[in-house]
Amino acid sequence: MDVIIIGGGVAGLSCALYTSKAGMETVVIDQQTSQLGSVKAVFNFPGFAQGIAGEDWLLAAREQVTTAGATLTLGKATELKTTNRPYTVITEDGRSFTAPYVVLAVNLGFELLTKHDYALLVNEHVPSRKIRHIEGIGYDGKTAQPGIYAAGLIANVPSQSVIAAGQGAFVGVQIASEFLQKPFMWHD
Ligand SMILES: Cc1cc2nc3c(=O)[nH]c(=O)nc-3n(C[C@H](O)[C@H](O)[C@H](O)COP(=O)(O)OP(=O)(O)OC[C@H]3O[C@@H](n4cnc5c(N)ncnc54)[C@H](O)[C@@H]3O)c2cc1C
C-alpha cells in the first residue's frame, strides 16, 4: 500500500484520483457520510449549470476513482499509528492498513483527530462555526509529520465543493510528485 486516504468525500475522492492515476496503490476508507451526499442539487460546480445531485456526484466520483485503480472500502478509521513511518491505520472492524502516506480528509470526523492530539480550530470560512481545521494547516495540507496530509474542510478551505475537490487534488499531486520524484502532471 502506498497511500491511505481516510474519508472518501469530495476532497478524499479527488485526492485518490491523482494518487491512483500516478500508479500509487491507494485505499480510501470511508463511512460514506459526505456532507455533499445530502445536498439535493449543487449548482456551483463549473460545467453543471443545471445542477447535479450531491449523491450523483459522489457515485460518479467513486466510479472514476475505482476505474483509476484505487480501492474504496466502507469503514470507520479509529486508530492512526504515526510513531514510525510507514504509518498504520486501523478500522473499527479490526482491519489494518500500512502506508508511507496518509491523507486525513475526514471533515466532521473530528473524533479520530482529537484522539491523536491534532489541535482543531474553528474554520472561519464557514459561518456556522461548526466546521474545524487542523491548527497550523495551509493550502498544501502538510502536517508536521512527513507524509501525513489534510484535505478538504479540515485543511481550512471554504465550504465549497469545488474548492475542497481542488485542494484534495493538490494534495494528491504533491504526494504523487514526491513518490515519483518528479513533478506529476495529468494531461490527456
Ligand atoms: C446542507 C449543505 C449544503 C451544501 N451545499 C453546497 C453547495 O450548494 N455547493 C457547494 O459547493 N458545497 C455545498 N456544501 C458543502 C460541501 O458539501 C462541502 O464543502 C464538502 O462536502 C467538503 O468536502 P470534504 O471532503 O472536506 O468533506 P465531506 O465531503 O463531508 O467528506 C468527509 C468524508 O469523511 C468520512 N469520514 C469522516 N471520519 C471518518 C473516519 N474516521 N473513517 C472513515 N471515514 C470518515 C465521512 O464519512 C465523509 O464521507 C453543502 C454542505 C451542506 C452541509
Tab-separated table of C-alpha atoms and ligand atoms in Angstrom:
chain	number	residue	atom	x	y	z
A	1	MET	CA	0.000	0.000	0.000
A	2	ASP	CA	1.327	3.474	-0.932
A	3	VAL	CA	-1.327	5.836	0.344
A	4	ILE	CA	-4.233	5.594	2.757
A	5	ILE	CA	-6.943	8.210	2.448
A	6	ILE	CA	-9.261	8.462	5.427
A	7	GLY	CA	-12.525	9.978	4.224
A	8	GLY	CA	-13.958	9.461	0.752
A	9	GLY	CA	-15.989	12.624	0.417
A	10	VAL	CA	-15.267	15.413	-2.031
A	11	ALA	CA	-11.621	16.041	-1.099
A	12	GLY	CA	-10.646	12.431	-0.384
A	13	LEU	CA	-12.008	11.097	-3.679
A	14	SER	CA	-10.407	13.931	-5.595
A	15	CYS	CA	-7.057	13.210	-3.940
A	16	ALA	CA	-7.381	9.470	-4.655
A	17	LEU	CA	-7.960	10.122	-8.329
A	18	TYR	CA	-4.497	11.669	-8.660
A	19	THR	CA	-2.555	9.241	-6.482
A	20	SER	CA	-4.054	6.223	-8.249
A	21	LYS	CA	-3.560	7.793	-11.685
A	22	ALA	CA	0.112	8.215	-10.725
A	23	GLY	CA	0.310	4.466	-10.153
A	24	MET	CA	0.250	4.581	-6.366
A	25	GLU	CA	-1.577	1.781	-4.586
A	26	THR	CA	-4.345	3.799	-2.964
A	27	VAL	CA	-7.005	2.805	-0.465
A	28	VAL	CA	-9.849	5.079	0.606
A	29	ILE	CA	-11.501	4.230	3.921
A	30	ASP	CA	-14.875	5.913	4.078
A	31	GLN	CA	-18.033	5.927	6.157
A	32	GLN	CA	-19.951	7.439	3.238
A	33	THR	CA	-21.372	10.361	5.195
A	34	SER	CA	-20.076	13.176	2.976
A	35	GLN	CA	-21.867	16.459	3.604
A	36	LEU	CA	-22.417	16.653	-0.125
A	37	GLY	CA	-24.483	13.454	-0.052
A	38	SER	CA	-27.476	15.221	1.474
A	39	VAL	CA	-27.486	18.100	-0.998
A	40	LYS	CA	-30.373	17.743	-3.452
A	41	ALA	CA	-28.647	19.699	-6.196
A	42	VAL	CA	-25.417	21.651	-6.388
A	43	PHE	CA	-25.387	24.475	-8.922
A	44	ASN	CA	-21.884	25.852	-8.425
A	45	PHE	CA	-19.799	23.058	-9.933
A	46	PRO	CA	-18.364	24.526	-13.138
A	47	GLY	CA	-19.839	22.555	-16.041
A	48	PHE	CA	-23.086	21.665	-14.200
A	49	ALA	CA	-25.209	24.765	-14.751
A	50	GLN	CA	-28.396	22.670	-14.460
A	51	GLY	CA	-27.175	21.326	-11.102
A	52	ILE	CA	-26.065	17.875	-10.013
A	53	ALA	CA	-27.378	15.930	-7.014
A	54	GLY	CA	-24.681	15.547	-4.362
A	55	GLU	CA	-25.175	11.775	-4.223
A	56	ASP	CA	-24.874	11.531	-8.028
A	57	TRP	CA	-21.579	13.436	-7.910
A	58	LEU	CA	-20.277	11.107	-5.195
A	59	LEU	CA	-21.368	7.968	-7.105
A	60	ALA	CA	-19.685	9.198	-10.286
A	61	ALA	CA	-16.517	10.176	-8.433
A	62	ARG	CA	-16.354	6.791	-6.667
A	63	GLU	CA	-16.639	5.021	-10.016
A	64	GLN	CA	-13.991	7.281	-11.577
A	65	VAL	CA	-11.581	6.685	-8.705
A	66	THR	CA	-12.118	2.913	-8.824
A	67	THR	CA	-11.504	2.909	-12.576
A	68	ALA	CA	-8.256	4.803	-11.949
A	69	GLY	CA	-7.183	1.912	-9.724
A	70	ALA	CA	-7.984	2.952	-6.148
A	71	THR	CA	-9.655	0.618	-3.672
A	72	LEU	CA	-12.649	2.059	-1.846
A	73	THR	CA	-13.578	0.396	1.388
A	74	LEU	CA	-16.503	1.135	3.642
A	75	GLY	CA	-15.497	1.538	7.269
A	76	LYS	CA	-14.503	3.828	10.096
A	77	ALA	CA	-10.847	4.552	10.813
A	78	THR	CA	-10.405	4.534	14.574
A	79	GLU	CA	-6.632	4.314	15.100
A	80	LEU	CA	-3.729	6.096	13.465
A	81	LYS	CA	-0.275	4.895	14.425
A	82	THR	CA	2.232	7.578	13.494
A	83	THR	CA	5.254	6.782	15.641
A	84	ASN	CA	7.050	5.067	12.760
A	85	ARG	CA	6.787	5.599	9.013
A	86	PRO	CA	5.150	3.732	7.186
A	87	TYR	CA	2.080	4.604	9.198
A	88	THR	CA	-0.728	2.262	10.195
A	89	VAL	CA	-4.464	2.891	10.180
A	90	ILE	CA	-6.842	0.543	11.986
A	91	THR	CA	-10.554	0.395	11.314
A	92	GLU	CA	-13.377	-0.164	13.778
A	93	ASP	CA	-13.811	-3.725	12.470
A	94	GLY	CA	-10.142	-4.523	13.132
A	95	ARG	CA	-8.608	-4.214	9.657
A	96	SER	CA	-5.112	-2.781	9.415
A	97	PHE	CA	-3.586	-0.739	6.571
A	98	THR	CA	0.030	0.433	6.360
A	99	ALA	CA	1.480	3.052	4.002
A	100	PRO	CA	4.084	5.855	3.925
A	101	TYR	CA	1.381	8.417	3.064
A	102	VAL	CA	-1.837	9.112	4.964
A	103	VAL	CA	-4.404	11.732	3.988
A	104	LEU	CA	-6.850	12.985	6.602
A	105	ALA	CA	-9.963	14.010	4.643
A	106	VAL	CA	-12.465	13.457	7.439
A	107	ASN	CA	-14.295	16.813	7.590
A	108	LEU	CA	-16.650	16.302	10.568
A	109	GLY	CA	-14.828	13.168	11.725
A	110	PHE	CA	-13.131	15.135	14.498
A	111	GLU	CA	-13.046	12.151	16.868
A	112	LEU	CA	-10.140	10.448	15.087
A	113	LEU	CA	-8.124	13.675	15.042
A	114	THR	CA	-8.614	14.756	18.643
A	115	LYS	CA	-7.898	11.210	19.801
A	116	HIS	CA	-4.495	11.559	18.155
A	117	ASP	CA	-3.757	15.001	19.590
A	118	TYR	CA	-4.369	17.117	16.497
A	119	ALA	CA	-5.398	20.550	17.739
A	120	LEU	CA	-8.557	21.743	15.991
A	121	LEU	CA	-9.672	25.340	15.478
A	122	VAL	CA	-12.895	26.780	14.055
A	123	ASN	CA	-12.790	27.043	10.259
A	124	GLU	CA	-13.597	30.749	9.997
A	125	HIS	CA	-14.562	30.417	6.327
A	126	VAL	CA	-17.774	28.658	7.398
A	127	PRO	CA	-20.420	30.882	9.057
A	128	SER	CA	-21.959	28.103	11.205
A	129	ARG	CA	-18.614	27.792	13.085
A	130	LYS	CA	-19.302	24.036	13.336
A	131	ILE	CA	-16.506	23.154	10.916
A	132	ARG	CA	-12.970	22.745	12.235
A	133	HIS	CA	-9.491	22.684	10.783
A	134	ILE	CA	-6.186	21.305	11.979
A	135	GLU	CA	-4.180	24.047	13.660
A	136	GLY	CA	-1.394	25.447	11.508
A	137	ILE	CA	-2.524	23.750	8.313
A	138	GLY	CA	-2.055	25.533	4.974
A	139	TYR	CA	-3.481	25.019	1.485
A	140	ASP	CA	-0.797	22.411	0.773
A	141	GLY	CA	-2.329	20.279	3.563
A	142	LYS	CA	1.058	19.364	5.024
A	143	THR	CA	1.014	18.433	8.716
A	144	ALA	CA	4.045	18.448	10.997
A	145	GLN	CA	4.687	14.782	10.130
A	146	PRO	CA	6.194	13.914	6.756
A	147	GLY	CA	3.743	12.085	4.518
A	148	ILE	CA	0.664	12.969	6.580
A	149	TYR	CA	-1.604	15.479	4.854
A	150	ALA	CA	-5.001	17.073	5.474
A	151	ALA	CA	-7.518	17.543	2.666
A	152	GLY	CA	-10.846	19.348	2.349
A	153	LEU	CA	-12.538	21.412	5.048
A	154	ILE	CA	-10.230	20.057	7.728
A	155	ALA	CA	-7.458	21.847	5.783
A	156	ASN	CA	-9.175	25.201	6.374
A	157	VAL	CA	-10.727	25.828	2.982
A	158	PRO	CA	-14.160	27.437	2.417
A	159	SER	CA	-17.126	25.048	2.335
A	160	GLN	CA	-17.474	24.907	-1.429
A	161	SER	CA	-17.196	21.529	-3.050
A	162	VAL	CA	-15.097	22.666	-5.956
A	163	ILE	CA	-12.561	24.191	-3.569
A	164	ALA	CA	-12.458	21.064	-1.375
A	165	ALA	CA	-12.002	18.999	-4.559
A	166	GLY	CA	-9.263	21.302	-5.820
A	167	GLN	CA	-7.344	21.270	-2.557
A	168	GLY	CA	-7.702	17.466	-2.379
A	169	ALA	CA	-6.319	17.242	-5.908
A	170	PHE	CA	-3.384	19.452	-4.912
A	171	VAL	CA	-2.580	17.119	-2.021
A	172	GLY	CA	-2.765	14.147	-4.400
A	173	VAL	CA	-0.432	15.816	-6.886
A	174	GLN	CA	2.100	16.659	-4.159
A	175	ILE	CA	2.109	13.085	-2.867
A	176	ALA	CA	2.402	11.679	-6.405
A	177	SER	CA	5.260	14.074	-7.212
A	178	GLU	CA	7.185	13.103	-4.098
A	179	PHE	CA	6.557	9.400	-4.728
A	180	LEU	CA	7.654	9.583	-8.394
A	181	GLN	CA	10.490	12.009	-7.564
A	182	LYS	CA	9.431	14.316	-10.394
A	183	PRO	CA	6.531	16.758	-10.799
A	184	PHE	CA	3.353	14.795	-11.506
A	185	MET	CA	1.008	16.237	-14.053
A	186	TRP	CA	-2.074	14.628	-15.597
A	187	HIS	CA	-2.576	15.886	-19.132
A	188	ASP	CA	-4.713	13.836	-21.536
B	1	LIG	C1	-26.610	21.439	3.734
B	1	LIG	C2	-25.366	21.624	2.902
B	1	LIG	C3	-25.468	22.149	1.633
B	1	LIG	C4	-24.305	22.348	0.860
B	1	LIG	N1	-24.446	22.885	-0.386
B	1	LIG	C5	-23.335	23.102	-1.134
B	1	LIG	C6	-23.456	23.690	-2.426
B	1	LIG	O1	-24.549	24.002	-2.896
B	1	LIG	N2	-22.316	23.903	-3.133
B	1	LIG	C7	-21.091	23.556	-2.658
B	1	LIG	O2	-20.097	23.764	-3.346
B	1	LIG	N3	-20.958	22.991	-1.436
B	1	LIG	C8	-22.048	22.765	-0.668
B	1	LIG	N4	-21.924	22.208	0.583
B	1	LIG	C9	-20.561	21.952	1.119
B	1	LIG	C10	-19.922	20.623	0.684
B	1	LIG	O3	-20.765	19.548	0.976
B	1	LIG	C11	-18.566	20.506	1.421
B	1	LIG	O4	-17.777	21.643	1.141
B	1	LIG	C12	-17.776	19.263	1.005
B	1	LIG	O5	-18.539	18.109	1.154
B	1	LIG	C13	-16.498	19.181	1.860
B	1	LIG	O6	-15.715	18.123	1.401
B	1	LIG	P1	-14.793	17.259	2.406
B	1	LIG	O7	-14.165	16.213	1.554
B	1	LIG	O8	-13.946	18.148	3.204
B	1	LIG	O9	-15.817	16.575	3.419
B	1	LIG	P2	-17.021	15.527	3.117
B	1	LIG	O10	-17.432	15.603	1.688
B	1	LIG	O11	-18.044	15.746	4.157
B	1	LIG	O12	-16.306	14.116	3.316
B	1	LIG	C14	-15.801	13.654	4.537
B	1	LIG	C15	-15.833	12.121	4.487
B	1	LIG	O13	-15.027	11.605	5.548
B	1	LIG	C16	-15.665	10.422	6.061
B	1	LIG	N5	-15.119	10.163	7.394
B	1	LIG	C17	-15.077	11.002	8.458
B	1	LIG	N6	-14.446	10.420	9.500
B	1	LIG	C18	-14.078	9.176	9.074
B	1	LIG	C19	-13.397	8.079	9.676
B	1	LIG	N7	-12.947	8.138	10.944
B	1	LIG	N8	-13.202	6.946	8.957
B	1	LIG	C20	-13.643	6.856	7.671
B	1	LIG	N9	-14.308	7.876	7.043
B	1	LIG	C21	-14.507	9.009	7.737
B	1	LIG	C22	-17.143	10.766	6.021
B	1	LIG	O14	-17.949	9.596	6.057
B	1	LIG	C23	-17.241	11.529	4.671
B	1	LIG	O15	-17.557	10.634	3.613
B	1	LIG	C24	-23.043	21.992	1.370
B	1	LIG	C25	-22.958	21.426	2.653
B	1	LIG	C26	-24.090	21.246	3.417
B	1	LIG	C27	-23.967	20.644	4.797
